[in-house]
Amino acid sequence: MYFDSWDEFAAAVEKMYVAAPVKTRFVVKYRHCDGNFVLRATDGPSTFSFKSDKQQDLKHLNRLTIALMQKMQNRRAKPAPAPPAPGADPAAAAESAKAPAAGAKTTGSSAAPASGKKKGNKKKK
């Protein structure tokens, strides 16, 4: 189905992606000799197309692509941390959460090499 209006096309593509994110495909074809580009989105049974030669529609294409990519990257939000127990000091709870547990090994870039040897500076010839 060809769309004449960019707004209708963009809304239909986003709706298609939300309905079936795994099946939806989005293709951009550009013909330099004609200066036209064709956008096609499909999920198998239905196909939406939009054709244009306007510079402004390229900016719209950029926005649509960014919107689709953001929808692809969305993840479920992490659950909020449990509130502290009543009567507990919130500052002490926050500090204890930051400090490593007793006996826990810490790693850092300032630690010496495992072999105990220092690295020597090599002279360039």
Short mmCIF file of C-alpha atoms in Angstrom, two decimals, residues 28-110:
data_model
loop_
_atom_site.label_atom_id
_atom_site.label_comp_id
_atom_site.label_asym_id
_atom_site.label_seq_id
_atom_site.Cartn_x
_atom_site.Cartn_y
_atom_site.Cartn_z
CA VAL A 28 15.39 2.03 2.01
CA LYS A 29 16.17 2.18 -1.73
CA TYR A 30 17.80 5.22 -3.26
CA ARG A 31 18.28 5.88 -6.98
CA HIS A 32 20.91 8.54 -7.52
CA CYS A 33 20.15 8.96 -11.23
CA ASP A 34 16.49 9.85 -10.48
CA GLY A 35 17.04 11.41 -7.08
CA ASN A 36 14.21 9.26 -5.67
CA PHE A 37 14.09 7.09 -2.63
CA VAL A 38 11.55 4.42 -1.76
CA LEU A 39 10.86 3.25 1.76
CA ARG A 40 9.22 -0.10 2.29
CA ALA A 41 8.15 -1.71 5.56
CA THR A 42 6.67 -5.18 5.69
CA ASP A 43 5.76 -7.84 8.20
CA GLY A 44 4.86 -10.49 5.64
CA PRO A 45 1.16 -10.15 4.89
CA SER A 46 1.10 -6.34 4.70
CA THR A 47 3.51 -3.92 3.02
CA PHE A 48 3.68 -0.14 3.37
CA SER A 49 5.60 1.97 0.85
CA PHE A 50 6.46 5.63 0.50
CA LYS A 51 8.23 7.29 -2.44
CA SER A 52 9.69 10.78 -2.53
CA ASP A 53 12.37 12.99 -4.04
CA LYS A 54 12.26 15.80 -1.45
CA GLN A 55 15.15 16.72 0.83
CA GLN A 56 12.74 17.35 3.70
CA ASP A 57 11.54 13.74 3.56
CA LEU A 58 15.12 12.57 4.13
CA LYS A 59 15.06 14.39 7.45
CA HIS A 60 11.75 12.67 8.25
CA LEU A 61 13.37 9.35 7.32
CA ASN A 62 16.19 10.04 9.75
CA ARG A 63 13.71 10.72 12.57
CA LEU A 64 11.70 7.59 11.77
CA THR A 65 14.85 5.45 11.74
CA ILE A 66 15.94 6.86 15.10
CA ALA A 67 12.48 6.23 16.56
CA LEU A 68 12.52 2.61 15.34
CA MET A 69 16.02 2.06 16.70
CA GLN A 70 14.97 3.40 20.10
CA LYS A 71 12.04 0.99 20.14
CA MET A 72 14.42 -1.85 19.29
CA GLN A 73 16.75 -0.96 22.16
CA ASN A 74 14.12 -0.53 24.87
CA ARG A 75 14.44 -2.99 27.69
CA ARG A 76 12.29 -3.64 30.68
CA ALA A 77 13.05 -1.28 33.51
CA LYS A 78 15.05 -2.67 36.41
CA PRO A 79 13.01 -3.09 39.60
CA ALA A 80 13.44 -0.35 42.16
CA PRO A 81 15.61 -1.20 45.19
CA ALA A 82 13.73 -2.21 48.32
CA PRO A 83 13.18 0.62 50.81
CA PRO A 84 15.24 0.45 54.04
CA ALA A 85 13.70 -1.16 57.11
CA PRO A 86 11.83 1.18 59.47
CA GLY A 87 14.12 2.69 62.08
CA ALA A 88 17.28 1.96 60.07
CA ASP A 89 19.72 4.76 59.29
CA PRO A 90 19.52 5.42 55.50
CA ALA A 91 23.06 6.89 55.40
CA ALA A 92 24.60 3.81 57.06
CA ALA A 93 22.68 1.49 54.72
CA ALA A 94 23.96 3.38 51.69
CA GLU A 95 27.59 3.22 52.91
CA SER A 96 27.40 -0.49 53.67
CA ALA A 97 26.05 -1.14 50.18
CA LYS A 98 29.09 0.62 48.69
CA ALA A 99 31.72 -1.12 50.85
CA PRO A 100 32.92 -4.57 49.73
CA ALA A 101 32.04 -7.53 51.88
CA ALA A 102 34.64 -8.79 54.35
CA GLY A 103 37.03 -11.22 52.73
CA ALA A 104 35.99 -10.18 49.22
CA LYS A 105 38.82 -9.78 46.78
CA THR A 106 39.09 -6.47 45.02
CA THR A 107 40.71 -5.94 41.68
CA GLY A 108 42.14 -2.72 40.44
CA SER A 109 44.52 -1.30 37.91
CA SER A 110 46.96 -0.21 40.64
#
